[in-house]
Amino acid sequence: MITSTEIAGIPLSSYICNASGPKCTTYEELAELGRSKSSAIVMKTCTILPREGNPEPRLARVGKNSLIQSMGLPNLGYEKYIEFSKKLKKYGKPVVASVAGFTLDEYATLAHAFQKSGADLIEINASCPNIKGKPQIGYDFGQMRNLLSLVCEHGGKPIGLKLPPYFDPVHWDIMSELILEYNISFISCINSIGNTLVIDPWKRSTVIKPKKGLGGLSGTTIKPIALANVQAFYERLIGSVSIFGVGGIMNGIDAFEFLLAGADAVQIGTAFEIEGTSCFGYMEAGLRTMLEYHDFSSIKEAKGKLNYL
Ligand code: RRO
């Protein structure tokens, strides 16, 4: 059974790795991912300057397997992650940098800086929902064009986009055209669903503090939306762009569903936050069982093999 895969030509020893977000901010956390069964080390989205993030409480559990959070981009500043990316090479797995600017120029600076780092892939986060007054750039297609023209200027390492969820086929069409026009190598879809509200009726209160309780929703609740986005981009990008599926993957069966929808690999956020590094091993085992059940001998063979009624 072959469960190795690749993203933008970079080999991954398994289908499962962490998503940018939980437990990937400090060097100790990243080293733990290095020692774990995560097939890559995806680093927390970084900005030019270090940030403490939004006031607490800023993360809360929703039901059994979902979360709402408004972390607000807490990170140590990009220079630290350039340093970390070099040190993390000793774990022998791909390192993924994730970057977000407050201006287009900052995005360009960050993307170019990681060209000279230990990172194998550079994920441009176009979808952080949690900064007050800062729109998600992935929802502004005019700005996306400007962003892509800047970050794709200095080739070298593969550039990818972390996308917000889209809910209309026209938006999948427009975004796909941009991705193909600018030769984006991979996409990670989806980020959390931004600006959702969870209320505690007993306390008569919001459950997180920032932005009047608004935050990004992740976990099981968003899986159907994530699957639809993967399917939509897989159809439109016709094998020329690799896809990281992200959103509500809690076990190997969920990972298999993303494979059927066309994902080349999956990233785990909520389940990693809740369960810790053990999630990578049991998801890989569950995925193998599903592949065997359906008589597939590799990831490649099963990719996109969704039946339509
Ligand atoms: O740090 C965050 O608040 C955050 C980020 Br950068 C992101 O991309 N997605 C998210 O749900 N939270």
PDB file of C-alpha atoms and ligand atoms in Angstrom:
ATOM      1  CA  MET A   1       0.000   0.000   0.000  1.00  0.00           C
ATOM      2  CA  ILE A   2       1.538   3.309  -1.081  1.00  0.00           C
ATOM      3  CA  THR A   3       0.354   6.225   1.049  1.00  0.00           C
ATOM      4  CA  SER A   4       3.156   8.584   0.119  1.00  0.00           C
ATOM      5  CA  THR A   5       2.133  11.557  -1.991  1.00  0.00           C
ATOM      6  CA  GLU A   6       3.463  14.865  -3.225  1.00  0.00           C
ATOM      7  CA  ILE A   7       2.533  18.529  -3.203  1.00  0.00           C
ATOM      8  CA  ALA A   8       3.956  20.710  -5.964  1.00  0.00           C
ATOM      9  CA  GLY A   9       6.628  18.092  -6.640  1.00  0.00           C
ATOM     10  CA  ILE A  10       7.725  17.922  -2.983  1.00  0.00           C
ATOM     11  CA  PRO A  11       7.439  14.342  -1.670  1.00  0.00           C
ATOM     12  CA  LEU A  12       5.461  13.659   1.512  1.00  0.00           C
ATOM     13  CA  SER A  13       5.919  10.292   3.233  1.00  0.00           C
ATOM     14  CA  SER A  14       2.207  10.157   4.134  1.00  0.00           C
ATOM     15  CA  TYR A  15      -1.097  11.797   3.253  1.00  0.00           C
ATOM     16  CA  ILE A  16      -1.479  13.481   6.656  1.00  0.00           C
ATOM     17  CA  CYS A  17       0.248  16.556   8.102  1.00  0.00           C
ATOM     18  CA  ASN A  18      -0.600  19.412  10.429  1.00  0.00           C
ATOM     19  CA  ALA A  19      -2.338  22.614   9.373  1.00  0.00           C
ATOM     20  CA  SER A  20      -1.018  26.053  10.184  1.00  0.00           C
ATOM     21  CA  GLY A  21      -2.711  27.195  13.392  1.00  0.00           C
ATOM     22  CA  PRO A  22      -2.582  24.922  16.428  1.00  0.00           C
ATOM     23  CA  LYS A  23       0.668  24.121  18.221  1.00  0.00           C
ATOM     24  CA  CYS A  24       3.089  25.230  15.496  1.00  0.00           C
ATOM     25  CA  THR A  25       4.212  28.647  16.773  1.00  0.00           C
ATOM     26  CA  THR A  26       7.251  27.969  18.978  1.00  0.00           C
ATOM     27  CA  TYR A  27      10.377  26.013  18.042  1.00  0.00           C
ATOM     28  CA  GLU A  28       9.506  23.382  20.681  1.00  0.00           C
ATOM     29  CA  GLU A  29       6.073  22.848  19.103  1.00  0.00           C
ATOM     30  CA  LEU A  30       7.569  22.617  15.616  1.00  0.00           C
ATOM     31  CA  ALA A  31      10.245  20.163  16.798  1.00  0.00           C
ATOM     32  CA  GLU A  32       7.477  17.997  18.280  1.00  0.00           C
ATOM     33  CA  LEU A  33       5.844  17.959  14.842  1.00  0.00           C
ATOM     34  CA  GLY A  34       9.248  16.982  13.456  1.00  0.00           C
ATOM     35  CA  ARG A  35       9.331  13.943  15.772  1.00  0.00           C
ATOM     36  CA  SER A  36       5.676  13.055  15.102  1.00  0.00           C
ATOM     37  CA  LYS A  37       4.074  11.155  12.216  1.00  0.00           C
ATOM     38  CA  SER A  38       3.001  14.394  10.540  1.00  0.00           C
ATOM     39  CA  SER A  39       4.450  14.116   7.021  1.00  0.00           C
ATOM     40  CA  ALA A  40       5.407  17.802   6.968  1.00  0.00           C
ATOM     41  CA  ILE A  41       6.036  20.592   9.441  1.00  0.00           C
ATOM     42  CA  VAL A  42       3.636  23.425   8.677  1.00  0.00           C
ATOM     43  CA  MET A  43       4.534  26.554  10.631  1.00  0.00           C
ATOM     44  CA  LYS A  44       2.135  29.110  12.117  1.00  0.00           C
ATOM     45  CA  THR A  45       1.319  31.971   9.779  1.00  0.00           C
ATOM     46  CA  CYS A  46       3.836  34.712  10.436  1.00  0.00           C
ATOM     47  CA  THR A  47       3.877  38.451   9.995  1.00  0.00           C
ATOM     48  CA  ILE A  48       6.715  40.950   9.637  1.00  0.00           C
ATOM     49  CA  LEU A  49       6.706  41.791  13.369  1.00  0.00           C
ATOM     50  CA  PRO A  50       6.009  39.477  16.320  1.00  0.00           C
ATOM     51  CA  ARG A  51       2.408  39.598  17.581  1.00  0.00           C
ATOM     52  CA  GLU A  52       0.733  38.568  20.802  1.00  0.00           C
ATOM     53  CA  GLY A  53      -2.625  38.136  19.086  1.00  0.00           C
ATOM     54  CA  ASN A  54      -6.124  38.958  20.310  1.00  0.00           C
ATOM     55  CA  PRO A  55      -7.256  39.155  23.952  1.00  0.00           C
ATOM     56  CA  GLU A  56      -8.368  35.958  25.710  1.00  0.00           C
ATOM     57  CA  PRO A  57     -10.555  33.985  25.863  1.00  0.00           C
ATOM     58  CA  ARG A  58      -9.976  33.538  22.141  1.00  0.00           C
ATOM     59  CA  LEU A  59     -10.646  29.835  21.528  1.00  0.00           C
ATOM     60  CA  ALA A  60     -13.602  27.696  22.593  1.00  0.00           C
ATOM     61  CA  ARG A  61     -14.857  24.208  21.908  1.00  0.00           C
ATOM     62  CA  VAL A  62     -18.099  23.920  19.939  1.00  0.00           C
ATOM     63  CA  GLY A  63     -19.815  20.580  20.456  1.00  0.00           C
ATOM     64  CA  LYS A  64     -17.572  17.524  20.384  1.00  0.00           C
ATOM     65  CA  ASN A  65     -15.315  18.186  17.428  1.00  0.00           C
ATOM     66  CA  SER A  66     -15.474  21.831  16.373  1.00  0.00           C
ATOM     67  CA  LEU A  67     -13.843  25.044  17.539  1.00  0.00           C
ATOM     68  CA  ILE A  68     -14.404  28.760  17.277  1.00  0.00           C
ATOM     69  CA  GLN A  69     -11.326  30.937  17.628  1.00  0.00           C
ATOM     70  CA  SER A  70     -10.070  34.416  17.059  1.00  0.00           C
ATOM     71  CA  MET A  71      -6.374  34.004  17.774  1.00  0.00           C
ATOM     72  CA  GLY A  72      -5.410  37.147  15.859  1.00  0.00           C
ATOM     73  CA  LEU A  73      -2.187  35.876  14.308  1.00  0.00           C
ATOM     74  CA  PRO A  74      -0.018  35.372  17.402  1.00  0.00           C
ATOM     75  CA  ASN A  75       3.480  34.592  16.098  1.00  0.00           C
ATOM     76  CA  LEU A  76       7.144  35.306  16.737  1.00  0.00           C
ATOM     77  CA  GLY A  77       7.780  37.365  13.593  1.00  0.00           C
ATOM     78  CA  TYR A  78       9.047  36.008  10.273  1.00  0.00           C
ATOM     79  CA  GLU A  79      12.763  36.202  11.039  1.00  0.00           C
ATOM     80  CA  LYS A  80      12.346  33.526  13.713  1.00  0.00           C
ATOM     81  CA  TYR A  81      10.537  31.225  11.273  1.00  0.00           C
ATOM     82  CA  ILE A  82      13.287  31.620   8.696  1.00  0.00           C
ATOM     83  CA  GLU A  83      15.734  30.524  11.400  1.00  0.00           C
ATOM     84  CA  PHE A  84      13.429  27.655  12.517  1.00  0.00           C
ATOM     85  CA  SER A  85      12.929  26.448   8.934  1.00  0.00           C
ATOM     86  CA  LYS A  86      16.681  25.835   8.649  1.00  0.00           C
ATOM     87  CA  LYS A  87      16.958  24.056  12.017  1.00  0.00           C
ATOM     88  CA  LEU A  88      13.923  21.878  11.284  1.00  0.00           C
ATOM     89  CA  LYS A  89      15.589  20.332   8.230  1.00  0.00           C
ATOM     90  CA  LYS A  90      17.156  17.756  10.545  1.00  0.00           C
ATOM     91  CA  TYR A  91      13.787  15.983  10.799  1.00  0.00           C
ATOM     92  CA  GLY A  92      14.031  15.049   7.115  1.00  0.00           C
ATOM     93  CA  LYS A  93      10.542  16.155   6.139  1.00  0.00           C
ATOM     94  CA  PRO A  94       9.241  19.141   4.201  1.00  0.00           C
ATOM     95  CA  VAL A  95       8.867  22.422   6.052  1.00  0.00           C
ATOM     96  CA  VAL A  96       6.017  24.707   5.025  1.00  0.00           C
ATOM     97  CA  ALA A  97       6.170  28.438   5.706  1.00  0.00           C
ATOM     98  CA  SER A  98       2.911  30.357   6.032  1.00  0.00           C
ATOM     99  CA  VAL A  99       2.855  34.140   5.655  1.00  0.00           C
ATOM    100  CA  ALA A 100       0.386  37.018   5.984  1.00  0.00           C
ATOM    101  CA  GLY A 101       0.978  40.702   5.388  1.00  0.00           C
ATOM    102  CA  PHE A 102      -1.031  43.724   6.456  1.00  0.00           C
ATOM    103  CA  THR A 103      -0.247  45.320   3.095  1.00  0.00           C
ATOM    104  CA  LEU A 104       0.584  43.889  -0.325  1.00  0.00           C
ATOM    105  CA  ASP A 105       4.175  45.048   0.117  1.00  0.00           C
ATOM    106  CA  GLU A 106       4.433  43.094   3.352  1.00  0.00           C
ATOM    107  CA  TYR A 107       3.130  39.976   1.604  1.00  0.00           C
ATOM    108  CA  ALA A 108       5.798  40.445  -1.071  1.00  0.00           C
ATOM    109  CA  THR A 109       8.569  40.969   1.495  1.00  0.00           C
ATOM    110  CA  LEU A 110       7.533  37.816   3.379  1.00  0.00           C
ATOM    111  CA  ALA A 111       7.188  35.645   0.284  1.00  0.00           C
ATOM    112  CA  HIS A 112      10.592  36.731  -0.992  1.00  0.00           C
ATOM    113  CA  ALA A 113      12.270  36.321   2.395  1.00  0.00           C
ATOM    114  CA  PHE A 114      11.234  32.654   2.607  1.00  0.00           C
ATOM    115  CA  GLN A 115      12.746  31.985  -0.825  1.00  0.00           C
ATOM    116  CA  LYS A 116      16.057  32.046   1.051  1.00  0.00           C
ATOM    117  CA  SER A 117      14.998  29.808   3.933  1.00  0.00           C
ATOM    118  CA  GLY A 118      14.793  26.118   4.778  1.00  0.00           C
ATOM    119  CA  ALA A 119      11.111  26.029   3.747  1.00  0.00           C
ATOM    120  CA  ASP A 120      10.195  23.694   0.896  1.00  0.00           C
ATOM    121  CA  LEU A 121       6.786  25.249   0.244  1.00  0.00           C
ATOM    122  CA  ILE A 122       5.521  28.781   0.853  1.00  0.00           C
ATOM    123  CA  GLU A 123       1.843  29.124   1.743  1.00  0.00           C
ATOM    124  CA  ILE A 124       0.451  32.622   1.287  1.00  0.00           C
ATOM    125  CA  ASN A 125      -2.362  32.988   3.803  1.00  0.00           C
ATOM    126  CA  ALA A 126      -5.030  34.924   1.921  1.00  0.00           C
ATOM    127  CA  SER A 127      -7.776  34.115   4.384  1.00  0.00           C
ATOM    128  CA  CYS A 128      -7.091  35.030   8.020  1.00  0.00           C
ATOM    129  CA  PRO A 129     -10.540  36.093   9.279  1.00  0.00           C
ATOM    130  CA  ASN A 130      -9.589  37.393  12.703  1.00  0.00           C
ATOM    131  CA  ILE A 131      -7.949  40.794  12.347  1.00  0.00           C
ATOM    132  CA  LYS A 132     -10.349  43.611  13.169  1.00  0.00           C
ATOM    133  CA  GLY A 133     -10.748  45.955  10.228  1.00  0.00           C
ATOM    134  CA  LYS A 134      -8.714  43.787   7.853  1.00  0.00           C
ATOM    135  CA  PRO A 135     -10.799  42.041   5.187  1.00  0.00           C
ATOM    136  CA  GLN A 136      -9.914  38.544   4.036  1.00  0.00           C
ATOM    137  CA  ILE A 137      -7.988  39.229   0.841  1.00  0.00           C
ATOM    138  CA  GLY A 138      -9.205  35.956  -0.672  1.00  0.00           C
ATOM    139  CA  TYR A 139     -12.685  37.476  -0.949  1.00  0.00           C
ATOM    140  CA  ASP A 140     -11.410  40.491  -2.936  1.00  0.00           C
ATOM    141  CA  PHE A 141     -10.505  39.196  -6.373  1.00  0.00           C
ATOM    142  CA  GLY A 142      -9.059  42.513  -7.561  1.00  0.00           C
ATOM    143  CA  GLN A 143      -6.649  42.580  -4.619  1.00  0.00           C
ATOM    144  CA  MET A 144      -5.876  38.892  -5.163  1.00  0.00           C
ATOM    145  CA  ARG A 145      -4.630  39.691  -8.657  1.00  0.00           C
ATOM    146  CA  ASN A 146      -2.348  42.415  -7.258  1.00  0.00           C
ATOM    147  CA  LEU A 147      -1.123  40.054  -4.543  1.00  0.00           C
ATOM    148  CA  LEU A 148      -0.367  37.249  -6.968  1.00  0.00           C
ATOM    149  CA  SER A 149       1.519  39.488  -9.339  1.00  0.00           C
ATOM    150  CA  LEU A 150       3.777  40.485  -6.427  1.00  0.00           C
ATOM    151  CA  VAL A 151       4.392  37.175  -4.657  1.00  0.00           C
ATOM    152  CA  CYS A 152       4.922  35.150  -7.834  1.00  0.00           C
ATOM    153  CA  GLU A 153       7.575  37.527  -9.178  1.00  0.00           C
ATOM    154  CA  HIS A 154      10.619  35.814  -7.693  1.00  0.00           C
ATOM    155  CA  GLY A 155      10.324  32.136  -8.595  1.00  0.00           C
ATOM    156  CA  GLY A 156      12.201  29.298  -6.962  1.00  0.00           C
ATOM    157  CA  LYS A 157      10.252  27.591  -4.221  1.00  0.00           C
ATOM    158  CA  PRO A 158       6.647  26.556  -4.911  1.00  0.00           C
ATOM    159  CA  ILE A 159       4.103  29.181  -3.874  1.00  0.00           C
ATOM    160  CA  GLY A 160       0.665  28.181  -2.629  1.00  0.00           C
ATOM    161  CA  LEU A 161      -2.470  29.942  -1.422  1.00  0.00           C
ATOM    162  CA  LYS A 162      -4.432  29.275   1.742  1.00  0.00           C
ATOM    163  CA  LEU A 163      -7.962  30.028   0.610  1.00  0.00           C
ATOM    164  CA  PRO A 164     -11.107  30.954   2.477  1.00  0.00           C
ATOM    165  CA  PRO A 165     -14.228  28.880   1.835  1.00  0.00           C
ATOM    166  CA  TYR A 166     -16.236  29.955  -1.207  1.00  0.00           C
ATOM    167  CA  PHE A 167     -19.928  29.270  -1.454  1.00  0.00           C
ATOM    168  CA  ASP A 168     -20.723  30.061  -5.063  1.00  0.00           C
ATOM    169  CA  PRO A 169     -19.470  28.428  -8.284  1.00  0.00           C
ATOM    170  CA  VAL A 170     -18.725  31.836  -9.813  1.00  0.00           C
ATOM    171  CA  HIS A 171     -16.151  32.451  -7.088  1.00  0.00           C
ATOM    172  CA  TRP A 172     -14.521  29.069  -7.719  1.00  0.00           C
ATOM    173  CA  ASP A 173     -14.356  30.003 -11.436  1.00  0.00           C
ATOM    174  CA  ILE A 174     -12.741  33.407 -10.833  1.00  0.00           C
ATOM    175  CA  MET A 175     -10.246  32.107  -8.266  1.00  0.00           C
ATOM    176  CA  SER A 176      -9.270  29.150 -10.473  1.00  0.00           C
ATOM    177  CA  GLU A 177      -8.572  31.456 -13.414  1.00  0.00           C
ATOM    178  CA  LEU A 178      -6.277  33.577 -11.241  1.00  0.00           C
ATOM    179  CA  ILE A 179      -4.489  30.513  -9.849  1.00  0.00           C
ATOM    180  CA  LEU A 180      -3.802  29.205 -13.349  1.00  0.00           C
ATOM    181  CA  GLU A 181      -2.827  32.609 -14.758  1.00  0.00           C
ATOM    182  CA  TYR A 182      -0.191  33.147 -12.054  1.00  0.00           C
ATOM    183  CA  ASN A 183       1.093  29.573 -11.977  1.00  0.00           C
ATOM    184  CA  ILE A 184       0.302  28.989  -8.331  1.00  0.00           C
ATOM    185  CA  SER A 185       1.744  25.552  -7.448  1.00  0.00           C
ATOM    186  CA  PHE A 186      -0.625  24.470  -4.684  1.00  0.00           C
ATOM    187  CA  ILE A 187      -3.680  25.533  -2.725  1.00  0.00           C
ATOM    188  CA  SER A 188      -4.754  24.737   0.825  1.00  0.00           C
ATOM    189  CA  CYS A 189      -8.485  24.815   1.148  1.00  0.00           C
ATOM    190  CA  ILE A 190     -10.147  25.744   3.334  1.00  0.00           C
ATOM    191  CA  ASN A 191      -9.278  28.124   6.167  1.00  0.00           C
ATOM    192  CA  SER A 192     -11.789  28.371   9.021  1.00  0.00           C
ATOM    193  CA  ILE A 193     -15.187  29.871   8.180  1.00  0.00           C
ATOM    194  CA  GLY A 194     -14.717  33.446   9.259  1.00  0.00           C
ATOM    195  CA  ASN A 195     -16.925  35.644  11.390  1.00  0.00           C
ATOM    196  CA  THR A 196     -19.206  33.030  12.890  1.00  0.00           C
ATOM    197  CA  LEU A 197     -20.942  33.510  16.224  1.00  0.00           C
ATOM    198  CA  VAL A 198     -21.366  30.978  19.041  1.00  0.00           C
ATOM    199  CA  ILE A 199     -23.537  31.954  22.020  1.00  0.00           C
ATOM    200  CA  ASP A 200     -23.689  30.409  25.477  1.00  0.00           C
ATOM    201  CA  PRO A 201     -27.401  30.769  26.305  1.00  0.00           C
ATOM    202  CA  TRP A 202     -26.918  29.940  30.018  1.00  0.00           C
ATOM    203  CA  LYS A 203     -24.325  32.629  30.558  1.00  0.00           C
ATOM    204  CA  ARG A 204     -26.166  34.812  27.993  1.00  0.00           C
ATOM    205  CA  SER A 205     -22.732  35.486  26.559  1.00  0.00           C
ATOM    206  CA  THR A 206     -20.440  35.111  23.622  1.00  0.00           C
ATOM    207  CA  VAL A 207     -17.855  32.330  24.107  1.00  0.00           C
ATOM    208  CA  ILE A 208     -14.809  34.271  22.888  1.00  0.00           C
ATOM    209  CA  LYS A 209     -13.859  37.880  23.586  1.00  0.00           C
ATOM    210  CA  PRO A 210     -12.502  39.463  20.356  1.00  0.00           C
ATOM    211  CA  LYS A 211     -14.752  41.084  17.746  1.00  0.00           C
ATOM    212  CA  LYS A 212     -17.972  40.783  19.796  1.00  0.00           C
ATOM    213  CA  GLY A 213     -17.605  37.003  19.837  1.00  0.00           C
ATOM    214  CA  LEU A 214     -17.036  36.552  16.098  1.00  0.00           C
ATOM    215  CA  GLY A 215     -14.443  33.962  15.153  1.00  0.00           C
ATOM    216  CA  GLY A 216     -13.348  31.318  12.685  1.00  0.00           C
ATOM    217  CA  LEU A 217     -15.248  28.049  12.841  1.00  0.00           C
ATOM    218  CA  SER A 218     -13.326  24.806  12.259  1.00  0.00           C
ATOM    219  CA  GLY A 219     -13.787  21.091  12.787  1.00  0.00           C
ATOM    220  CA  THR A 220     -16.507  18.603  11.921  1.00  0.00           C
ATOM    221  CA  THR A 221     -19.149  21.269  11.281  1.00  0.00           C
ATOM    222  CA  ILE A 222     -17.232  22.662   8.301  1.00  0.00           C
ATOM    223  CA  LYS A 223     -16.235  19.382   6.614  1.00  0.00           C
ATOM    224  CA  PRO A 224     -18.963  19.451   3.909  1.00  0.00           C
ATOM    225  CA  ILE A 225     -17.934  22.998   2.974  1.00  0.00           C
ATOM    226  CA  ALA A 226     -14.259  21.999   2.809  1.00  0.00           C
ATOM    227  CA  LEU A 227     -15.061  18.936   0.675  1.00  0.00           C
ATOM    228  CA  ALA A 228     -17.107  21.035  -1.752  1.00  0.00           C
ATOM    229  CA  ASN A 229     -14.217  23.497  -2.124  1.00  0.00           C
ATOM    230  CA  VAL A 230     -11.694  20.716  -2.764  1.00  0.00           C
ATOM    231  CA  GLN A 231     -13.989  19.117  -5.339  1.00  0.00           C
ATOM    232  CA  ALA A 232     -14.609  22.472  -7.052  1.00  0.00           C
ATOM    233  CA  PHE A 233     -10.910  23.318  -7.361  1.00  0.00           C
ATOM    234  CA  TYR A 234      -9.915  19.776  -8.322  1.00  0.00           C
ATOM    235  CA  GLU A 235     -12.349  19.937 -11.258  1.00  0.00           C
ATOM    236  CA  ARG A 236     -11.214  23.350 -12.377  1.00  0.00           C
ATOM    237  CA  LEU A 237      -7.448  23.038 -11.897  1.00  0.00           C
ATOM    238  CA  ILE A 238      -7.226  19.767 -13.833  1.00  0.00           C
ATOM    239  CA  GLY A 239      -4.215  18.270 -12.132  1.00  0.00           C
ATOM    240  CA  SER A 240      -1.932  21.253 -12.704  1.00  0.00           C
ATOM    241  CA  VAL A 241      -2.129  22.557  -9.117  1.00  0.00           C
ATOM    242  CA  SER A 242      -1.692  20.382  -6.007  1.00  0.00           C
ATOM    243  CA  ILE A 243      -4.387  20.530  -3.343  1.00  0.00           C
ATOM    244  CA  PHE A 244      -4.062  20.306   0.441  1.00  0.00           C
ATOM    245  CA  GLY A 245      -7.536  19.496   1.781  1.00  0.00           C
ATOM    246  CA  VAL A 246      -8.224  21.112   5.162  1.00  0.00           C
ATOM    247  CA  GLY A 247     -11.392  21.292   7.229  1.00  0.00           C
ATOM    248  CA  GLY A 248     -12.907  18.967   9.801  1.00  0.00           C
ATOM    249  CA  ILE A 249     -10.800  15.853   9.228  1.00  0.00           C
ATOM    250  CA  MET A 250     -11.112  13.856  12.450  1.00  0.00           C
ATOM    251  CA  ASN A 251     -10.158  10.341  11.298  1.00  0.00           C
ATOM    252  CA  GLY A 252      -8.942   8.220   8.385  1.00  0.00           C
ATOM    253  CA  ILE A 253     -12.417   7.960   6.870  1.00  0.00           C
ATOM    254  CA  ASP A 254     -12.643  11.752   6.638  1.00  0.00           C
ATOM    255  CA  ALA A 255      -9.179  11.831   5.039  1.00  0.00           C
ATOM    256  CA  PHE A 256     -10.376   9.240   2.490  1.00  0.00           C
ATOM    257  CA  GLU A 257     -13.352  11.471   1.621  1.00  0.00           C
ATOM    258  CA  PHE A 258     -10.942  14.332   0.834  1.00  0.00           C
ATOM    259  CA  LEU A 259      -8.916  11.955  -1.349  1.00  0.00           C
ATOM    260  CA  LEU A 260     -12.054  11.031  -3.301  1.00  0.00           C
ATOM    261  CA  ALA A 261     -12.816  14.747  -3.725  1.00  0.00           C
ATOM    262  CA  GLY A 262      -9.329  15.246  -5.221  1.00  0.00           C
ATOM    263  CA  ALA A 263      -6.963  16.346  -2.438  1.00  0.00           C
ATOM    264  CA  ASP A 264      -3.279  15.379  -2.854  1.00  0.00           C
ATOM    265  CA  ALA A 265      -2.732  15.519   0.931  1.00  0.00           C
ATOM    266  CA  VAL A 266      -4.619  16.749   3.981  1.00  0.00           C
ATOM    267  CA  GLN A 267      -3.756  19.123   6.806  1.00  0.00           C
ATOM    268  CA  ILE A 268      -5.108  18.612  10.305  1.00  0.00           C
ATOM    269  CA  GLY A 269      -6.002  21.588  12.509  1.00  0.00           C
ATOM    270  CA  THR A 270      -8.871  21.006  14.946  1.00  0.00           C
ATOM    271  CA  ALA A 271      -8.172  17.293  15.566  1.00  0.00           C
ATOM    272  CA  PHE A 272      -4.515  18.121  16.251  1.00  0.00           C
ATOM    273  CA  GLU A 273      -5.554  20.876  18.687  1.00  0.00           C
ATOM    274  CA  ILE A 274      -7.877  18.450  20.503  1.00  0.00           C
ATOM    275  CA  GLU A 275      -5.949  15.161  20.320  1.00  0.00           C
ATOM    276  CA  GLY A 276      -2.295  16.139  19.905  1.00  0.00           C
ATOM    277  CA  THR A 277       0.271  14.397  17.691  1.00  0.00           C
ATOM    278  CA  SER A 278      -1.327  10.936  18.037  1.00  0.00           C
ATOM    279  CA  CYS A 279      -3.893  12.029  15.405  1.00  0.00           C
ATOM    280  CA  PHE A 280      -1.390  11.679  12.543  1.00  0.00           C
ATOM    281  CA  GLY A 281      -0.786   7.990  13.199  1.00  0.00           C
ATOM    282  CA  TYR A 282      -4.395   6.888  13.679  1.00  0.00           C
ATOM    283  CA  MET A 283      -5.584   8.880  10.669  1.00  0.00           C
ATOM    284  CA  GLU A 284      -2.939   7.293   8.456  1.00  0.00           C
ATOM    285  CA  ALA A 285      -3.937   3.829   9.714  1.00  0.00           C
ATOM    286  CA  GLY A 286      -7.647   4.545   9.117  1.00  0.00           C
ATOM    287  CA  LEU A 287      -6.917   5.827   5.624  1.00  0.00           C
ATOM    288  CA  ARG A 288      -4.968   2.641   4.793  1.00  0.00           C
ATOM    289  CA  THR A 289      -7.933   0.541   5.930  1.00  0.00           C
ATOM    290  CA  MET A 290     -10.288   2.515   3.672  1.00  0.00           C
ATOM    291  CA  LEU A 291      -7.933   2.165   0.692  1.00  0.00           C
ATOM    292  CA  GLU A 292      -7.714  -1.597   1.261  1.00  0.00           C
ATOM    293  CA  TYR A 293     -11.495  -1.888   1.625  1.00  0.00           C
ATOM    294  CA  HIS A 294     -11.913  -0.266  -1.798  1.00  0.00           C
ATOM    295  CA  ASP A 295      -9.052  -2.246  -3.382  1.00  0.00           C
ATOM    296  CA  PHE A 296      -6.889   0.777  -4.074  1.00  0.00           C
ATOM    297  CA  SER A 297      -3.145   0.235  -3.875  1.00  0.00           C
ATOM    298  CA  SER A 298      -2.064   3.886  -3.669  1.00  0.00           C
ATOM    299  CA  ILE A 299      -3.147   7.465  -3.027  1.00  0.00           C
ATOM    300  CA  LYS A 300      -2.632   8.222  -6.691  1.00  0.00           C
ATOM    301  CA  GLU A 301      -5.019   5.473  -7.749  1.00  0.00           C
ATOM    302  CA  ALA A 302      -7.820   6.690  -5.468  1.00  0.00           C
ATOM    303  CA  LYS A 303      -7.449  10.438  -6.012  1.00  0.00           C
ATOM    304  CA  GLY A 304     -10.626  12.038  -7.370  1.00  0.00           C
ATOM    305  CA  LYS A 305     -12.374   8.659  -7.701  1.00  0.00           C
ATOM    306  CA  LEU A 306     -15.687   9.922  -6.396  1.00  0.00           C
ATOM    307  CA  ASN A 307     -18.764   8.256  -7.868  1.00  0.00           C
ATOM    308  CA  TYR A 308     -21.614  10.470  -9.000  1.00  0.00           C
ATOM    309  CA  LEU A 309     -25.232   9.392  -8.831  1.00  0.00           C
TER     310      LEU A 309
HETATM  311  O1  RRO B   1      -4.383  33.463  13.937  1.00  0.00           O
HETATM  312  C1  RRO B   1      -5.581  33.400  13.594  1.00  0.00           C
HETATM  313  O2  RRO B   1      -6.476  34.010  14.204  1.00  0.00           O
HETATM  314  C2  RRO B   1      -6.020  32.627  12.442  1.00  0.00           C
HETATM  315  C3  RRO B   1      -5.395  32.610  11.209  1.00  0.00           C
HETATM  316 BR1  RRO B   1      -3.801  33.505  10.879  1.00  0.00          BR
HETATM  317  C4  RRO B   1      -5.968  31.915  10.115  1.00  0.00           C
HETATM  318  O3  RRO B   1      -5.475  31.888   8.987  1.00  0.00           O
HETATM  319  N1  RRO B   1      -7.132  31.284  10.336  1.00  0.00           N
HETATM  320  C5  RRO B   1      -7.743  31.276  11.524  1.00  0.00           C
HETATM  321  O4  RRO B   1      -8.808  30.670  11.655  1.00  0.00           O
HETATM  322  N2  RRO B   1      -7.164  31.948  12.576  1.00  0.00           N
END
